[in-house]
mmCIF file of C-alpha atoms in Angstrom:
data_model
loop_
_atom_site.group_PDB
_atom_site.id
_atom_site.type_symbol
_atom_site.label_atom_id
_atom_site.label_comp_id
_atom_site.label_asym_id
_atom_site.label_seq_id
_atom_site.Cartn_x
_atom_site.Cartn_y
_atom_site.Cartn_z
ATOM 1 C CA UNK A 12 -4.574 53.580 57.642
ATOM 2 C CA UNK A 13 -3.328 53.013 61.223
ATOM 3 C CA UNK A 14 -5.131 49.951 61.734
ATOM 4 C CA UNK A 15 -3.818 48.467 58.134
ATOM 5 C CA UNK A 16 -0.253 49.161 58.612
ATOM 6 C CA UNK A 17 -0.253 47.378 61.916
ATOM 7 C CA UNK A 18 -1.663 44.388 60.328
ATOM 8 C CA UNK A 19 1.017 44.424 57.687
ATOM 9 C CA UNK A 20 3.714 45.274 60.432
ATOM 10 C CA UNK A 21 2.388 41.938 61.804
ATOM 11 C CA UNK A 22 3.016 39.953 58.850
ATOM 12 C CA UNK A 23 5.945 41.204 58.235
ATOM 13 C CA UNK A 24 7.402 40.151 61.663
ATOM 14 C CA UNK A 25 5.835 37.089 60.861
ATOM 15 C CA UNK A 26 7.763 36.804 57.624
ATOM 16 C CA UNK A 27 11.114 38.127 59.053
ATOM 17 C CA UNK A 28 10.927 35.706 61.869
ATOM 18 C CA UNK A 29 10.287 32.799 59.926
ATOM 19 C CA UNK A 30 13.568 34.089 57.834
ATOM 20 C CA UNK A 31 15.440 34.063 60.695
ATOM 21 C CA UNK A 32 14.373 30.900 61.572
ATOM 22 C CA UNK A 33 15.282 29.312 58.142
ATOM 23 C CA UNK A 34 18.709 31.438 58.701
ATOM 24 C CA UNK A 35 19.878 29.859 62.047
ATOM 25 C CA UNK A 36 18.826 26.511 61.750
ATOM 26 C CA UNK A 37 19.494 24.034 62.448
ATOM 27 C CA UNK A 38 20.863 24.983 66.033
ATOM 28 C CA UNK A 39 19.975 21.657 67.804
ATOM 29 C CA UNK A 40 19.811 18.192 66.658
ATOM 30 C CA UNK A 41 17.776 16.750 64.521
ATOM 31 C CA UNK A 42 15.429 13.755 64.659
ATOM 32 C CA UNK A 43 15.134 11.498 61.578
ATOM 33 C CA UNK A 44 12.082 9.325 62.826
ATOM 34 C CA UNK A 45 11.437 5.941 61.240
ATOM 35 C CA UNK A 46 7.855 4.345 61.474
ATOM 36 C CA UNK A 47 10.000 0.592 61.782
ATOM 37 C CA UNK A 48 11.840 -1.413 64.196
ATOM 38 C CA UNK A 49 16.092 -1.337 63.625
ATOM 39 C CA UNK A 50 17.395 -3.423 61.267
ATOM 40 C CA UNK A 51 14.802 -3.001 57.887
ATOM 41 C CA UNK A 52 15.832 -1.229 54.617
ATOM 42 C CA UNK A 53 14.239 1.987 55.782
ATOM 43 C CA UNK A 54 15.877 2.105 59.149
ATOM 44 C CA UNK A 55 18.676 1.510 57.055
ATOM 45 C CA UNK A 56 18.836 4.504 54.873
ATOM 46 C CA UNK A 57 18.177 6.810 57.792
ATOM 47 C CA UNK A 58 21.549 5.385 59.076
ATOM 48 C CA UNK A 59 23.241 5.201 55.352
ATOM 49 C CA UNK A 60 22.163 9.342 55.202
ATOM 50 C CA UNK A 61 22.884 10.241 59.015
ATOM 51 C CA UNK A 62 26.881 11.028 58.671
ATOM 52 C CA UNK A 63 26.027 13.390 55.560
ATOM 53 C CA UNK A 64 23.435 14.923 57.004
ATOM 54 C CA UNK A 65 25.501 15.949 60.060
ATOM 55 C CA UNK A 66 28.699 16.802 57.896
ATOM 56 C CA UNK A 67 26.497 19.130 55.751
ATOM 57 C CA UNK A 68 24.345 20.289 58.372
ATOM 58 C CA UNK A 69 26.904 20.666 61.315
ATOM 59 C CA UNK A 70 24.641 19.329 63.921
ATOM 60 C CA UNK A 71 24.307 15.820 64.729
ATOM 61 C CA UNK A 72 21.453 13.548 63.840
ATOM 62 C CA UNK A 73 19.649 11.051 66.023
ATOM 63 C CA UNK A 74 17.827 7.987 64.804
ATOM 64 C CA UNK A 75 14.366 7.080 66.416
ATOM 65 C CA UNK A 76 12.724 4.003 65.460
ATOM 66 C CA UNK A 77 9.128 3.432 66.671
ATOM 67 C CA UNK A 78 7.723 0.136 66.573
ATOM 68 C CA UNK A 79 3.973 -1.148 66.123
ATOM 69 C CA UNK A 80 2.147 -0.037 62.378
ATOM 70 C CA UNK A 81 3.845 2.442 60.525
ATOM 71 C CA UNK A 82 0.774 4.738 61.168
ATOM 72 C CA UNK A 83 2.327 5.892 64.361
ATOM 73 C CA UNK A 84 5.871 6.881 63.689
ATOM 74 C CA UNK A 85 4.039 8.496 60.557
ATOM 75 C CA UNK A 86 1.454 10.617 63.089
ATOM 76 C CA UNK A 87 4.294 11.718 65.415
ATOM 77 C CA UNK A 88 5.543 13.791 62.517
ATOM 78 C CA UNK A 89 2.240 14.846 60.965
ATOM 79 C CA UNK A 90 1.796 16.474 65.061
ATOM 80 C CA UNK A 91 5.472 17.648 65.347
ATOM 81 C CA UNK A 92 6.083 21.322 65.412
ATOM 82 C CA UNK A 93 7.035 22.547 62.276
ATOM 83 C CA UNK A 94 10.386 24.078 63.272
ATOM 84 C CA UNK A 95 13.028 21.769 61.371
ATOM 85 C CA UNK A 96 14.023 19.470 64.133
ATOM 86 C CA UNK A 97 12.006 16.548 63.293
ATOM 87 C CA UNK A 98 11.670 14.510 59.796
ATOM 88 C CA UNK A 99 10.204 11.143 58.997
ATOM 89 C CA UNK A 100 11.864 9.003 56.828
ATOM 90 C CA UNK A 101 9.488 6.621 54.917
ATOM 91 C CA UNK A 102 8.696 4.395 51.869
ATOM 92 C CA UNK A 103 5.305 3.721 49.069
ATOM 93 C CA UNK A 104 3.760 2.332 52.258
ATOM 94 C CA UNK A 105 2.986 5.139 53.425
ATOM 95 C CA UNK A 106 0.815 6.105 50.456
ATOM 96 C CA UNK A 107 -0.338 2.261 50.033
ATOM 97 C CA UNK A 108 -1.698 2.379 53.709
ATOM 98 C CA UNK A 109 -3.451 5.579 53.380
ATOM 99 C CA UNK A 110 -4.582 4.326 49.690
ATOM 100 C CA UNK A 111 -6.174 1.069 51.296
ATOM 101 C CA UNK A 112 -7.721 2.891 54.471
ATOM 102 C CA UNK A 113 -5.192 1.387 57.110
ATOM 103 C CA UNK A 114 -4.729 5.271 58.231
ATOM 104 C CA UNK A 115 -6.629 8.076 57.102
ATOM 105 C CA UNK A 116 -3.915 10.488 57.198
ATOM 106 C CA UNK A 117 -0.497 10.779 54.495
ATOM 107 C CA UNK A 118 2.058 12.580 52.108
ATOM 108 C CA UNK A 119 -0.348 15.542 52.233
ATOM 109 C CA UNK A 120 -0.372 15.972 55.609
ATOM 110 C CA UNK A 121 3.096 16.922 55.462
ATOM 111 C CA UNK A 122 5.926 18.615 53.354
ATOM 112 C CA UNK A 123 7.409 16.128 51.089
ATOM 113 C CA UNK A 124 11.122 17.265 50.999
ATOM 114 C CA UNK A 125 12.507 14.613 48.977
ATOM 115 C CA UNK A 126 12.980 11.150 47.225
ATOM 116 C CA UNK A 127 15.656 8.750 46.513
ATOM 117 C CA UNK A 128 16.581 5.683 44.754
ATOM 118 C CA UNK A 129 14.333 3.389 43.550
ATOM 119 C CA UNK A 130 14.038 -0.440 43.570
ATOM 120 C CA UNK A 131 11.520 -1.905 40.894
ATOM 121 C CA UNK A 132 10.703 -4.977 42.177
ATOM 122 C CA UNK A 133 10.920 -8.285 40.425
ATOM 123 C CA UNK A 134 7.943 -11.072 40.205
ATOM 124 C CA UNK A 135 9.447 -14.535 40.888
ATOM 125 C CA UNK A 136 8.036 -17.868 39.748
ATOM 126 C CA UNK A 137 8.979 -21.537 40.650
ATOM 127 C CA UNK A 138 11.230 -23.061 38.163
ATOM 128 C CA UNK A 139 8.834 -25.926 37.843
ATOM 129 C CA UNK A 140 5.720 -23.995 37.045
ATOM 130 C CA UNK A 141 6.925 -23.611 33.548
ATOM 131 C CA UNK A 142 6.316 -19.512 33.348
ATOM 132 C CA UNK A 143 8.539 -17.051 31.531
ATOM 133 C CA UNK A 144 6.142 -14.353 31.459
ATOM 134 C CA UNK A 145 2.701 -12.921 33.631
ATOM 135 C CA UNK A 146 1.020 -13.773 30.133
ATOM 136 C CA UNK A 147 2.137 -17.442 30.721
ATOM 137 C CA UNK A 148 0.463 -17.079 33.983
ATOM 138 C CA UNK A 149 -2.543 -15.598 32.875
ATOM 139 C CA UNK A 150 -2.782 -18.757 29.926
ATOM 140 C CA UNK A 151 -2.027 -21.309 32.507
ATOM 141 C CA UNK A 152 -3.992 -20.747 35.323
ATOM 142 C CA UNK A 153 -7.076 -18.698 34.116
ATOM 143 C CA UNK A 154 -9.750 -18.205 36.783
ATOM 144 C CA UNK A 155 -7.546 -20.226 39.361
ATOM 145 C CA UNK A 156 -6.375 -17.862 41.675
ATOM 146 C CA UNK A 157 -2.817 -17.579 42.458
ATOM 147 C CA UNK A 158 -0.716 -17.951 45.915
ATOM 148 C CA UNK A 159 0.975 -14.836 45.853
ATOM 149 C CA UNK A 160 3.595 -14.142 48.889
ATOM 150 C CA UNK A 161 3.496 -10.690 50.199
ATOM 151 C CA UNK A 162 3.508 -8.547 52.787
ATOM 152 C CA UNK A 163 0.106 -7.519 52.991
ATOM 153 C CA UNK A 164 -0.683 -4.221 52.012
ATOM 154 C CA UNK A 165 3.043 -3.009 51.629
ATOM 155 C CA UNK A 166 4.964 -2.705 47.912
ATOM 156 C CA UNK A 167 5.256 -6.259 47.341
ATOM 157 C CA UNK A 168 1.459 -7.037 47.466
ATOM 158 C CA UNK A 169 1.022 -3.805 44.891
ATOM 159 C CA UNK A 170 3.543 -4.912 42.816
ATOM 160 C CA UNK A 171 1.991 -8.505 42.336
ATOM 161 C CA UNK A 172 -1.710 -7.259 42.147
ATOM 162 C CA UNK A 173 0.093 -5.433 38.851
ATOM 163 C CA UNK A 174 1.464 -8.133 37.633
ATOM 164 C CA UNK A 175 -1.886 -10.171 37.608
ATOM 165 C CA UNK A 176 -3.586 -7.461 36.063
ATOM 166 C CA UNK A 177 -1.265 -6.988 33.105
ATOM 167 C CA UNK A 178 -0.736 -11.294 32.768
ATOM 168 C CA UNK A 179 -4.793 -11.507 33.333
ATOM 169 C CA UNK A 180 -4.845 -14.027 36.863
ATOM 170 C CA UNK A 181 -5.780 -13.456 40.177
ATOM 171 C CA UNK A 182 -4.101 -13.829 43.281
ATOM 172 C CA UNK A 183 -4.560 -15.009 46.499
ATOM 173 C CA UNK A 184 -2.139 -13.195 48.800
ATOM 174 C CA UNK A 185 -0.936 -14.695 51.912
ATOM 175 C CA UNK A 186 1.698 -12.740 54.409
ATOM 176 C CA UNK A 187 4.510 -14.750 53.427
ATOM 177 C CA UNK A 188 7.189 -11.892 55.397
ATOM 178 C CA UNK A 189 10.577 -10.900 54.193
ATOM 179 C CA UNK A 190 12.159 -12.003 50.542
ATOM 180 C CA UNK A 191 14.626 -15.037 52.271
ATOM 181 C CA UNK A 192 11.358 -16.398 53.721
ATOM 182 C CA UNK A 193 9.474 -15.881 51.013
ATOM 183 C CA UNK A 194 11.612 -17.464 49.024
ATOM 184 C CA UNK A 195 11.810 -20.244 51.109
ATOM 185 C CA UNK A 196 8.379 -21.047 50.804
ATOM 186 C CA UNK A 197 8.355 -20.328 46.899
ATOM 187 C CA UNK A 198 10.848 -23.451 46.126
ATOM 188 C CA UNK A 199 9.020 -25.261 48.964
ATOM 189 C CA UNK A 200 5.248 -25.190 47.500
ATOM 190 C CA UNK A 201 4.051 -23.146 49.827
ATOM 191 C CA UNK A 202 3.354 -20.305 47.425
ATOM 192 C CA UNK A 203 3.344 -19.793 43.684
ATOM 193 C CA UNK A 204 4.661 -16.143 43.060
ATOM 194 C CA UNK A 205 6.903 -13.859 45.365
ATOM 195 C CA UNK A 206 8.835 -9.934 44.532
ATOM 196 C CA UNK A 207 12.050 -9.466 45.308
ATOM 197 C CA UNK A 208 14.780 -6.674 44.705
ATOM 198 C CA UNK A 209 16.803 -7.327 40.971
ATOM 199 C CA UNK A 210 20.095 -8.105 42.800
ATOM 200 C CA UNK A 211 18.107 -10.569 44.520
ATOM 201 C CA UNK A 212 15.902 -12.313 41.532
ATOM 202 C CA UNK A 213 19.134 -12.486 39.588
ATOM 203 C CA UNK A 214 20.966 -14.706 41.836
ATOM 204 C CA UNK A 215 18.060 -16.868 42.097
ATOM 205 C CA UNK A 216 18.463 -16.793 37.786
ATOM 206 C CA UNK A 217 22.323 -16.375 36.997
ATOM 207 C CA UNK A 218 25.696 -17.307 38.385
ATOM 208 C CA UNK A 219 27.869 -14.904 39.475
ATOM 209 C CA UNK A 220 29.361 -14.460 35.914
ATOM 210 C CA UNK A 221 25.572 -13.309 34.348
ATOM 211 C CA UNK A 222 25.242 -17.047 32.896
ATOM 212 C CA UNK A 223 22.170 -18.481 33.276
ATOM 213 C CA UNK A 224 21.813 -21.652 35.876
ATOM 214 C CA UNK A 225 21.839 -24.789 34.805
ATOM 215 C CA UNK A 226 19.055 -26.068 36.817
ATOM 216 C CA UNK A 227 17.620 -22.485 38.567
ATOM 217 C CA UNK A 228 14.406 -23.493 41.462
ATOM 218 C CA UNK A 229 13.244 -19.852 40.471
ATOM 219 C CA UNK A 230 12.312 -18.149 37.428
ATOM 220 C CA UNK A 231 11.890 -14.256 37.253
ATOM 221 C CA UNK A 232 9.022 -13.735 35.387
ATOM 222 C CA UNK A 233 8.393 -9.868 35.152
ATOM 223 C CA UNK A 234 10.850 -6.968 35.957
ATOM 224 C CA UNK A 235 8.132 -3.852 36.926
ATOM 225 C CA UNK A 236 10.648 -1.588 35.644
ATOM 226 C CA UNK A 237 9.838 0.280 32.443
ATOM 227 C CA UNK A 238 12.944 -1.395 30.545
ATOM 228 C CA UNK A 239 14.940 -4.503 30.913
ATOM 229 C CA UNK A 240 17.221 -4.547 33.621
ATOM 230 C CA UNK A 241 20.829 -4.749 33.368
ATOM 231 C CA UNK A 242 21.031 -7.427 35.719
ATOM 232 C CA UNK A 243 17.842 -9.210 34.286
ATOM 233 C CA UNK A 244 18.640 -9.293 30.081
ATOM 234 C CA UNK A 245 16.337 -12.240 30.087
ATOM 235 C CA UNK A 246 13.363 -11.016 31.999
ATOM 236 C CA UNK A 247 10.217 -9.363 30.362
ATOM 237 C CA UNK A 248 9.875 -5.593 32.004
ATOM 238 C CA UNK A 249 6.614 -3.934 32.219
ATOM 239 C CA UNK A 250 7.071 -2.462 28.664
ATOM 240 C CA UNK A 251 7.515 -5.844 27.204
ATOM 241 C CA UNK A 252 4.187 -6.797 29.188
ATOM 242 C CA UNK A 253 2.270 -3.769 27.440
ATOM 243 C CA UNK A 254 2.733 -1.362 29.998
ATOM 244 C CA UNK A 255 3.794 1.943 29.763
ATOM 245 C CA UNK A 256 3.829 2.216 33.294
ATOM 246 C CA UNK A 257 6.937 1.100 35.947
ATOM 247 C CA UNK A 258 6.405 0.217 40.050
ATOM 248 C CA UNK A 259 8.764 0.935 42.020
ATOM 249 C CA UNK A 260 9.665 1.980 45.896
ATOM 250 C CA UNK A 261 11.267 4.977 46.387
ATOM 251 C CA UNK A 262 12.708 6.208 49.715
ATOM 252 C CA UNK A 263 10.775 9.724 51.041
ATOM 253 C CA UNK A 264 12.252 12.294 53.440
ATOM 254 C CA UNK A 265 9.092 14.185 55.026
ATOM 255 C CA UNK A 266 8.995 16.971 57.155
ATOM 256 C CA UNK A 267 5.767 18.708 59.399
ATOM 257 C CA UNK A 268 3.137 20.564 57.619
ATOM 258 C CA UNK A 269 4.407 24.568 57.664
ATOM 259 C CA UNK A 270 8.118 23.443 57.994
ATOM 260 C CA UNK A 271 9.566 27.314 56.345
ATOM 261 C CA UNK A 272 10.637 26.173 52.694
ATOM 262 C CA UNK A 273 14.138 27.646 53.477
ATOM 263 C CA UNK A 274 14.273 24.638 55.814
ATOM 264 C CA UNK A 275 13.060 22.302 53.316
ATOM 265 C CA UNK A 276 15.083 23.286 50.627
ATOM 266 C CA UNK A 277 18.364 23.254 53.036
ATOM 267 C CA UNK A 278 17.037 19.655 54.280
ATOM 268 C CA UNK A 279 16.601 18.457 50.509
ATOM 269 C CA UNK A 280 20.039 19.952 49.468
ATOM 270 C CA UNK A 281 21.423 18.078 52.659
ATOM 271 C CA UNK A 282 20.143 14.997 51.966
ATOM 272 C CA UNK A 283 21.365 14.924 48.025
ATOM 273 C CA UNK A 284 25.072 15.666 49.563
ATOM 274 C CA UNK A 285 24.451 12.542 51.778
ATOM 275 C CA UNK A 286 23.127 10.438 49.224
ATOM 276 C CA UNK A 287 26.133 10.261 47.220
ATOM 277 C CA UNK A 288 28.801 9.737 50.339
ATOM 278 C CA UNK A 289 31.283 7.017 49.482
ATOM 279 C CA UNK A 290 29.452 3.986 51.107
ATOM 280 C CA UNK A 291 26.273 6.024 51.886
ATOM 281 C CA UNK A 292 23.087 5.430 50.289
ATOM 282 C CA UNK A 293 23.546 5.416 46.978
ATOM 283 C CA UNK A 294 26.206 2.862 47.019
ATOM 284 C CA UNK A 295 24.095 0.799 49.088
ATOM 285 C CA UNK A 296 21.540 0.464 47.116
ATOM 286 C CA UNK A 297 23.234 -0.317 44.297
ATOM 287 C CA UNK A 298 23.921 -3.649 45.666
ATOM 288 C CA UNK A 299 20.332 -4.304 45.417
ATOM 289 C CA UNK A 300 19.763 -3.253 41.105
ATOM 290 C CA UNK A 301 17.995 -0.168 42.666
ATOM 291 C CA UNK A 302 17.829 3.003 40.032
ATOM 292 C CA UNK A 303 19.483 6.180 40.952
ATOM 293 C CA UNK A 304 17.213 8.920 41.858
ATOM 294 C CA UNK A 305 16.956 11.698 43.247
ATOM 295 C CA UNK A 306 14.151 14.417 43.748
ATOM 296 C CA UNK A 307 13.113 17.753 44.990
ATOM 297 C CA UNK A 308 10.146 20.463 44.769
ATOM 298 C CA UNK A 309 7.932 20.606 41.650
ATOM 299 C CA UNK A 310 9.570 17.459 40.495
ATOM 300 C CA UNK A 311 9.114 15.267 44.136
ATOM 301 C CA UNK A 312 5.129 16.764 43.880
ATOM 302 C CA UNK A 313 5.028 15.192 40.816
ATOM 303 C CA UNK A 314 6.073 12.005 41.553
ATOM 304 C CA UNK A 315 4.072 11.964 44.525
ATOM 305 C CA UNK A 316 0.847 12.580 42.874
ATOM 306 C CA UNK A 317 1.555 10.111 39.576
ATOM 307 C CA UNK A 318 2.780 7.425 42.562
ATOM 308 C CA UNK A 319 -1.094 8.162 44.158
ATOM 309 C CA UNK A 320 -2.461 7.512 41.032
ATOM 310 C CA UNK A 321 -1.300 4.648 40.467
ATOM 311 C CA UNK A 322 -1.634 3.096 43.892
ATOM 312 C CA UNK A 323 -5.149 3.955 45.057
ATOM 313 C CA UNK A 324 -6.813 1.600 42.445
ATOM 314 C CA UNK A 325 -4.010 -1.119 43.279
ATOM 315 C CA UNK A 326 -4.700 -0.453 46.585
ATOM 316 C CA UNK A 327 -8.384 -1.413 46.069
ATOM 317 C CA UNK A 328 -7.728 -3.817 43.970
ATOM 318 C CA UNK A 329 -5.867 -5.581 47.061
ATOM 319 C CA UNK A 330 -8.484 -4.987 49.538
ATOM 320 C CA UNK A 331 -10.503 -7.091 47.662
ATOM 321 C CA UNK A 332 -7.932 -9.779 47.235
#
């Protein structure tokens, strides 16, 4: 009887002083880490949330970009202690390069504490080619592959390996780098099919007005949203295409494996108050057509696991590109 109430007295300190942790903090700083060099969209919402976070949080929070693959900003939060003080900020990449073997570690190796905004991306054909649709693709080209411009491995290169599959092509992907250069080598020949964000796609499309160019070099050719978007009236989505599925890149806020849930749930609650800052995040994106979201808990572990679904066979699918 001795020996068992000692044990319990021991997890019950162990308990209590992981509730006082959760109570206190945070006491220091805190590190948002981000797997990128400055100046990308996901170094970019760690900047658009910092000022919320500290307002809500009342400590401040420093920025730490680490360069090279993703994989390593990634691992020096899977190895961080798991006291609340350091958080990775990252997007699908991170399950598309653990999907396609690049790293052998991901989401599960830490606590997902949440999600926001999404940008469904937007497939983008030359004016010329005559395409309106993936299906026009598909009839056009057959068993000719297509010169898809991605960036190998990341969200675009998913999102176009979908759109072959529901307009029945192949493509051949090629690391064609950021949407302006991608673009640039769309209208020039270089390439026959690039993403791009909505905002994006429809100024390639319409005129400032929503009127549709009289002469346009690009045509959007499939929105991999589940319905039309606003911005896009004219553009099949992926329910048009037969699809009852949507791709999309979300923004994820991760924290070490054994972070206290009090410290999670304080982190996530932070985060949604700095999402919605005048200016912040939410505004931000909305400058690219991105959908509003925002998720937590059961509902982020959700969308995690239907996001793996969907990517590992894409992911396959690309390896073999």
């Amino acid at each position: 009887m001795i020996r068992n109430r000692f044990f319990t007295g021991l997890a019950l300190a162990g308990v209590l002083g992981t509730s006082a942790l959760a109570d206190s903090w945070p006491e220091k700083p805190i590190t948002l880490v981000v797997p990128f060099q400055a100046g990308g969209i996901t170094d970019v919402v760690a900047r658009k949330l910092e000022p919320g976070l500290s307002d809500r949080l009342g400590q401040s929070v420093v920025i730490v970009n680490v360069g090279g693959h993703s994989s390593v900003g990634t691992r020096r939060v899977v190895d961080a202690a798991p006291d609340g003080y350091e958080f990775l900020v990252h997007e699908a990449g991170l399950l598309t390069a653990e999907a396609s073997g690049v790293q052998d570690f991901g989401y599960r190796d830490m606590e997902p504490v949440a999600a926001v905004t999404e940008i469904c991306l937007v497939a983008v054909a030359r004016a010329d080619s005559g395409w309106t649709s993936v299906a026009d693709i598909g009839a056009d080209r057959g068993d000719k592959p297509v010169v898809a411009g991605v960036t190998i491995g990341g969200a675009s290169h998913m999102g176009l390996v979908k759109a072959a599959e529901l307009g029945g092509f192949t493509i051949r992907p090629v690391q064609a780098g950021g949407s302006a250069a991608a673009y640039a080598s769309l209208i020039g020949g270089q390439i026959d099919l690039m993403s791009t964000a909505p905002a994006a796609a429809a100024s390639y499309f319409y005129d400032e007005d929503g009127n549709k160019l009289a002469d346009p070099e690009a045509v959007p050719v499939l929105y991999l949203g589940q319905e039309r978007h606003p911005r896009l009236p004219d553009i099949p989505s992926m329910a048009d295409a037969g699809s009852d599925e949507k791709l999309c890149i979300p923004h994820f806020i991760f924290a070490p494996k054994g972070t206290p849930e009090d410290i999670v749930s304080k982190m996530a609650e932070a985060v949604q108050h700095a999402y919605k800052q005048p200016e912040g995040l939410y505004d931000f994106f909305a400058g690219f057509g991105a959908v509003e979201l925002f998720l937590e808990g059961e509902d982020l572990d959700a969308y995690l696991e239907t996001s793996w679904q969907q990517l590992e066979p894409l992911a396959a699918t690309a390896a073999g590109n």
